[in-house]
mmCIF file of C-alpha atoms in Angstrom:
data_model
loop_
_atom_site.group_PDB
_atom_site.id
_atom_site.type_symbol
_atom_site.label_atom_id
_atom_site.label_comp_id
_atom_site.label_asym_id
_atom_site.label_seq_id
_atom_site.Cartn_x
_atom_site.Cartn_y
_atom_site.Cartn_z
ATOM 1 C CA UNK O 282 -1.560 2.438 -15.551
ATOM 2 C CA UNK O 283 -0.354 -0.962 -16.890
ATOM 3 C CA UNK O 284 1.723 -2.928 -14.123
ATOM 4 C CA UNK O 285 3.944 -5.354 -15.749
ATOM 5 C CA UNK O 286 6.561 -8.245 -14.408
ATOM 6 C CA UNK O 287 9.161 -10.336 -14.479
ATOM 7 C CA UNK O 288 8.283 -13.951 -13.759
ATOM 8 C CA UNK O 289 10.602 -14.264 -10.416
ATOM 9 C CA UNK O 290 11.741 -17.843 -9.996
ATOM 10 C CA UNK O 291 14.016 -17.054 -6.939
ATOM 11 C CA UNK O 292 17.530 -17.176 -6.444
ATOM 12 C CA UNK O 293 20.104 -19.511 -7.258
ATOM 13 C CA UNK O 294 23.021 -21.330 -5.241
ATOM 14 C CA UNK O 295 24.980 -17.903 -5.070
ATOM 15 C CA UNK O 296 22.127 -15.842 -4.283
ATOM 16 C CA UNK O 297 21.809 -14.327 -7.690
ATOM 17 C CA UNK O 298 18.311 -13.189 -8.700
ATOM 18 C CA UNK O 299 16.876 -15.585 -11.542
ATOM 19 C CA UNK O 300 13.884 -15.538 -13.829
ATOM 20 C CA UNK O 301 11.937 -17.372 -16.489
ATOM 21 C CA UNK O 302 12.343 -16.222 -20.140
ATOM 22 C CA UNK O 303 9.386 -15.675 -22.853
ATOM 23 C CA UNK O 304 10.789 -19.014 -24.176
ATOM 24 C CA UNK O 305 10.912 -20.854 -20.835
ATOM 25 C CA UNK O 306 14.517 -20.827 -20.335
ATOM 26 C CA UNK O 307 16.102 -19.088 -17.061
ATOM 27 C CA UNK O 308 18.087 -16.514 -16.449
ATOM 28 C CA UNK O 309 20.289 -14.506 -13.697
ATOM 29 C CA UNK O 310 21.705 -12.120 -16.036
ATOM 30 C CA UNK O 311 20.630 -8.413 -17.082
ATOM 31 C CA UNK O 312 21.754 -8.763 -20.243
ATOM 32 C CA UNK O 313 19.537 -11.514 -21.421
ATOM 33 C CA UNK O 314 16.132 -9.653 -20.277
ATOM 34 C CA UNK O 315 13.883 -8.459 -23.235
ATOM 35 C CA UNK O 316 10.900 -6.401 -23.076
ATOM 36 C CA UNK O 317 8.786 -9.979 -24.293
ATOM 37 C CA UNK O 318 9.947 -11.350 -21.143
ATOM 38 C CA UNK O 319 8.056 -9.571 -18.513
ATOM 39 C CA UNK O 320 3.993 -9.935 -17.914
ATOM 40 C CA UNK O 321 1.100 -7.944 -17.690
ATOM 41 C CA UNK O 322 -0.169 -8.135 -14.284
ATOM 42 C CA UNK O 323 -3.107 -5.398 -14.406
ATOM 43 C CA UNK O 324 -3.679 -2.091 -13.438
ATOM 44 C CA UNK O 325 -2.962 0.566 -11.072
ATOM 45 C CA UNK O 326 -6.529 2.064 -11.985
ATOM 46 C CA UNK O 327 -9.335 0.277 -10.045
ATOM 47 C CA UNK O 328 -12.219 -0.925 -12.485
ATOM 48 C CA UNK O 329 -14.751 -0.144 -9.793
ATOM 49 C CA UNK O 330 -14.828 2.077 -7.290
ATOM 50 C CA UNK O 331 -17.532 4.209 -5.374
ATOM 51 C CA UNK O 332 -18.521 5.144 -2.200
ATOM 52 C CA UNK O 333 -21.737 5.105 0.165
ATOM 53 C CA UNK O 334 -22.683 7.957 2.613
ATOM 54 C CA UNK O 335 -25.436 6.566 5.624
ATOM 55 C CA UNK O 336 -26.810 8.873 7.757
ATOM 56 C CA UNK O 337 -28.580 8.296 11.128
ATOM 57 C CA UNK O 338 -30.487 11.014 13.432
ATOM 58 C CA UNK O 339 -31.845 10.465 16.648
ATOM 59 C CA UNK O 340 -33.675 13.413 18.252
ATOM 60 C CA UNK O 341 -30.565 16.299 18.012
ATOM 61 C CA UNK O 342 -27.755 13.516 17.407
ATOM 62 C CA UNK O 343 -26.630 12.596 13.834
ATOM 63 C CA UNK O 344 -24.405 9.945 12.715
ATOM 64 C CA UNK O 345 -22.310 9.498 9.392
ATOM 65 C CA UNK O 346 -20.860 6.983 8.054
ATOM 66 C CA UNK O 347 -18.686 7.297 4.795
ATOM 67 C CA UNK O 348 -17.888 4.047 2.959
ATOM 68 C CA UNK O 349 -15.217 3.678 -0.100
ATOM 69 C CA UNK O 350 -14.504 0.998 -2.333
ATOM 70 C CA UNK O 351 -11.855 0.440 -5.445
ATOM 71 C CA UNK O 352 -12.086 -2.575 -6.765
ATOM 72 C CA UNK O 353 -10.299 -4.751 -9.701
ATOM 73 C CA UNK O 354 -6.911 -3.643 -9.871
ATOM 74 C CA UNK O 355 -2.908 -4.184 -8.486
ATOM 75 C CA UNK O 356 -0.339 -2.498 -6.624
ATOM 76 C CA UNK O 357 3.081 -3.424 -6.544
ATOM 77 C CA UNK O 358 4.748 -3.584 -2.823
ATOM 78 C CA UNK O 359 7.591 -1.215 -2.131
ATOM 79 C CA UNK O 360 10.235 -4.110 -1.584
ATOM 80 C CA UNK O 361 13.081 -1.747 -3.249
ATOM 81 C CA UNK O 362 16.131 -2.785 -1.947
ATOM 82 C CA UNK O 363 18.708 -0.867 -3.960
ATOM 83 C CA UNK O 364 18.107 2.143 -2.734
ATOM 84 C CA UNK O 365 19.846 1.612 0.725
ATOM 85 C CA UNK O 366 23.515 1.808 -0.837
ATOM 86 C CA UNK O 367 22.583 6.037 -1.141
ATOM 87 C CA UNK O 368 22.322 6.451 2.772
ATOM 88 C CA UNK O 369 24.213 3.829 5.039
ATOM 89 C CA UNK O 370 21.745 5.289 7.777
ATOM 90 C CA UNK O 371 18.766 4.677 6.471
ATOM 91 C CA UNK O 372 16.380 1.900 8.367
ATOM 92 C CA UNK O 373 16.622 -1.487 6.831
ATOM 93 C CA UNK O 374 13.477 -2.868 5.586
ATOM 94 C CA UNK O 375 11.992 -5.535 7.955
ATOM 95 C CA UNK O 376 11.982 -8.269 5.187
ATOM 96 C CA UNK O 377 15.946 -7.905 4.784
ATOM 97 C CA UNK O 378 15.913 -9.960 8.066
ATOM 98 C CA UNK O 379 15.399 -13.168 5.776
ATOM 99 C CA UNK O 380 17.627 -12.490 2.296
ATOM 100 C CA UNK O 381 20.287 -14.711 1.771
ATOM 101 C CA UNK O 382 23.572 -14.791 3.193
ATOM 102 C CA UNK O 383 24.909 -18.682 2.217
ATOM 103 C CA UNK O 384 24.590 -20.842 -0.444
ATOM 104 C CA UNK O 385 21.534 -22.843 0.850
ATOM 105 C CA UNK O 386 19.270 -20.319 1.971
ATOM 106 C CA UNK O 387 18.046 -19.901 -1.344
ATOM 107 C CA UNK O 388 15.986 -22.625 -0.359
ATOM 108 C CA UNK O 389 14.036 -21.353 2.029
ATOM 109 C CA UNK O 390 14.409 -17.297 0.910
ATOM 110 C CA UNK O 391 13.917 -15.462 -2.029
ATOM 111 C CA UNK O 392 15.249 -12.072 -1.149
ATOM 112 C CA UNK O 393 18.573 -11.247 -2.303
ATOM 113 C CA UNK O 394 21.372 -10.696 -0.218
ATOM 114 C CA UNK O 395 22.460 -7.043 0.739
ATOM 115 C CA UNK O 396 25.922 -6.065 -0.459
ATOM 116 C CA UNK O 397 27.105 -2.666 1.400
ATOM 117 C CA UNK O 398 29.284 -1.870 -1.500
ATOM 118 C CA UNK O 399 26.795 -0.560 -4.413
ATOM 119 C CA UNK O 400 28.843 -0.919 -7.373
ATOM 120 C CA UNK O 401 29.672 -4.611 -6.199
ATOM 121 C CA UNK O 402 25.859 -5.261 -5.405
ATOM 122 C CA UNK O 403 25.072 -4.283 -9.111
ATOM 123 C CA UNK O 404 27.810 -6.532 -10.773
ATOM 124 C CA UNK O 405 27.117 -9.436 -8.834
ATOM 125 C CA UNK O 406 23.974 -9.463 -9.339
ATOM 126 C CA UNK O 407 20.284 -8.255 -10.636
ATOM 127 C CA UNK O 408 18.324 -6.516 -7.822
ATOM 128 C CA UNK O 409 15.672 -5.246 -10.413
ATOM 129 C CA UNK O 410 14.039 -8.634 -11.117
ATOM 130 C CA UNK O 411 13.320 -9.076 -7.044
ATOM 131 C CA UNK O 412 12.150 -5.080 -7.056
ATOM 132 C CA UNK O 413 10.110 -5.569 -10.706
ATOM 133 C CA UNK O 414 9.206 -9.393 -9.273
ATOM 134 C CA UNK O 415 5.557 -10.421 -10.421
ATOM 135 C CA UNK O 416 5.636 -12.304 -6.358
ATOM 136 C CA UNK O 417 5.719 -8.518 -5.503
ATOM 137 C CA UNK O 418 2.121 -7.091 -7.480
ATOM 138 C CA UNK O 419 -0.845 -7.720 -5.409
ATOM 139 C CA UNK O 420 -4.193 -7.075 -5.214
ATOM 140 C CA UNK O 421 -5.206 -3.702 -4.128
ATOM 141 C CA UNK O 422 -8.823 -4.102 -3.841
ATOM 142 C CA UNK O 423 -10.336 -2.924 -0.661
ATOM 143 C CA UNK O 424 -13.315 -1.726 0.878
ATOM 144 C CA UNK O 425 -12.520 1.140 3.676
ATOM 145 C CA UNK O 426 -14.768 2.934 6.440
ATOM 146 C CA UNK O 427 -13.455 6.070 5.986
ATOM 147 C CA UNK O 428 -14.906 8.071 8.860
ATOM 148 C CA UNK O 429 -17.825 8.371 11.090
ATOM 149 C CA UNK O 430 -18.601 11.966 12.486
ATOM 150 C CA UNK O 431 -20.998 12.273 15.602
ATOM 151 C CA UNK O 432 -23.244 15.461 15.996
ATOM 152 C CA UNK O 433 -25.123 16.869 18.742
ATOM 153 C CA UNK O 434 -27.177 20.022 17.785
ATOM 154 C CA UNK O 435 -28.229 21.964 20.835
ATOM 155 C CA UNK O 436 -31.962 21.983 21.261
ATOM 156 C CA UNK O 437 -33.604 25.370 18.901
ATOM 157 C CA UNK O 438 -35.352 27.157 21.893
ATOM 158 C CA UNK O 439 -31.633 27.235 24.149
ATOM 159 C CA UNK O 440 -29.777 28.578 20.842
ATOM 160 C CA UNK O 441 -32.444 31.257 20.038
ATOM 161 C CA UNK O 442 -32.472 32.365 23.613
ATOM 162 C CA UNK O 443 -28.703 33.707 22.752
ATOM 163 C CA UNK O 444 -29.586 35.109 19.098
ATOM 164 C CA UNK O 445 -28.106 32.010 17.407
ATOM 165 C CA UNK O 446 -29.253 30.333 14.600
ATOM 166 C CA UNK O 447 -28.054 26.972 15.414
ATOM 167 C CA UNK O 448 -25.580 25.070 17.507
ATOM 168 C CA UNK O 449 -23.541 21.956 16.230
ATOM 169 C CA UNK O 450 -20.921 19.894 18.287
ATOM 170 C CA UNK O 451 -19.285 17.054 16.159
ATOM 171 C CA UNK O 452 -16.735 14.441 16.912
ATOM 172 C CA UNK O 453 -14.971 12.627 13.700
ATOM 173 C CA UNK O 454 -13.446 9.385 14.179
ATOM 174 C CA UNK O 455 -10.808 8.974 10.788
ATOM 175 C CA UNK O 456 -10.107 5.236 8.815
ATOM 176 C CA UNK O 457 -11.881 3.217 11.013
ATOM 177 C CA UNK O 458 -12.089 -0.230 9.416
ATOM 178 C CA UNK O 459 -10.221 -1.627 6.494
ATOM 179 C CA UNK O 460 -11.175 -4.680 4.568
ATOM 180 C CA UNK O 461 -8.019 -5.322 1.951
ATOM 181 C CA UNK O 462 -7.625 -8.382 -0.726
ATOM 182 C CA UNK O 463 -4.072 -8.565 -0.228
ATOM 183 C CA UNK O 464 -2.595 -11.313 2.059
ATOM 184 C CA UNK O 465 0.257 -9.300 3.010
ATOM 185 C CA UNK O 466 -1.334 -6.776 5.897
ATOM 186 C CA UNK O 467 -0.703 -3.741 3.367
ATOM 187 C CA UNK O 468 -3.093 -1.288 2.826
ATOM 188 C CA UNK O 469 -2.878 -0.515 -1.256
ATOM 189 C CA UNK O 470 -3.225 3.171 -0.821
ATOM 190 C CA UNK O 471 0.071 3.165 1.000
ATOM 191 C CA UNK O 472 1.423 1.143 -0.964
ATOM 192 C CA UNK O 473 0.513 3.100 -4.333
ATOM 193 C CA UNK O 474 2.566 5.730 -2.654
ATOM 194 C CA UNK O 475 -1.379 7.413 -1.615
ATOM 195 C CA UNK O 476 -1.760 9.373 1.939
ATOM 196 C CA UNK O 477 -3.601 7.320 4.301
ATOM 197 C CA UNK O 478 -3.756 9.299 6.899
ATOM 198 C CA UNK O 479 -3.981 7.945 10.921
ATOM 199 C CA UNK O 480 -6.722 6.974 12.639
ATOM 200 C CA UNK O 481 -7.410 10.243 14.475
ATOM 201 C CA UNK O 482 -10.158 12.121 16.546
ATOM 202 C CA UNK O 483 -11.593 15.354 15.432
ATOM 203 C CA UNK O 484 -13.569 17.849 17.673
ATOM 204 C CA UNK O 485 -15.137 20.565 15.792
ATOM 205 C CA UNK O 486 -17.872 23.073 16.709
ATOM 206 C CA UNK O 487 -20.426 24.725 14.149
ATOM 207 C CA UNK O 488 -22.071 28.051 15.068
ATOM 208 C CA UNK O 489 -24.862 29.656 12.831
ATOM 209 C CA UNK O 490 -25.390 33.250 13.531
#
């Protein structure tokens, strides 16, 4: 689960994508990447993780509260750019509004400029070393409330007046609060490429016979 880099230094006057060498020398060209030149950056895995489960009761009403936490390792944001040149209808990504158009904005961006044509986006220049950037790998540590369920069980002497055993009404409220490490308003499980579901309302009714 190793995450590794390239050590991104931006682009240059014509918008080509440039990084720093093993040997400290820069580059904008494929050709003169080696495997020594990119960086270990951590791990997909989390060193830590659990989870704590509180439960409150109150007469016939319950409350749950499920907590999660990974902790301690990286996740590296989807900011793939070549893949847009395989469906001209696909959405652009909201970032594209700032890549580079004219020499100068590399001053102030560091996203590469989008090229419509593929096969001239790919000559011109090296999209993988924005994509495989380390200024893309960010912590994925967070702590997340992943649901609280209500429950109301209907007093014993109403349910055994109908033969029942038991009587439960319950209301879950899904990923209610999210505290993330990153500074970029992503949460890591999307952007592992995890389900993260909505937050969502669930009514569900338990009868014992």
């Amino acid at each position: 689960f190793a995450v590794f880099a390239f050590d991104y230094l931006g682009l240059d006057e014509e918008g080509k994508t440039k990084i720093k060498k093993e040997d400290g020398t820069e580059t904008n060209s494929r050709g003169d990447a080696v495997p020594e030149d990119v960086i270990f950056m951590g791990t997909e895995q989390p060193k830590w993780n659990g989870g704590l489960s509180n439960v409150f009761r109150y007469k016939n009403f319950t409350l749950t509260a499920n907590i999660s936490f990974y902790l301690g390792h990286v996740f590296r944001a989807n900011n793939s750019i070549d893949g847009m040149y395989d469906n001209m209808y696909q959405n652009y990504p909201a970032y594209q509004n700032n890549a580079w158009s004219e020499p100068g904005d590399e001053l102030n961006t560091d996203i590469p400029g989008f090229i419509t044509n593929r096969s001239a986006s790919i000559y011109s220049r090296y999209i993988t070393f924005f994509e495989y950037a380390n200024t893309n790998v960010h912590d994925a540590s967070y702590v997340k409330l992943r649901d609280l369920t209500l429950s109301y069980s209907l007093p014993k002497k109403l349910v055994t007046e109908v033969n029942l055993e038991n009587v439960v009404f319950r209301a879950t409220l899904s990923n209610v609060l999210l505290w993330k490490a990153n500074k970029i308003g992503l949460d890591p499980e999307f952007g592992m490429g995890l389900p993260t579901g909505q937050n969502a309302i669930t009514l569900g009714l338990n009868i014992t016979l």
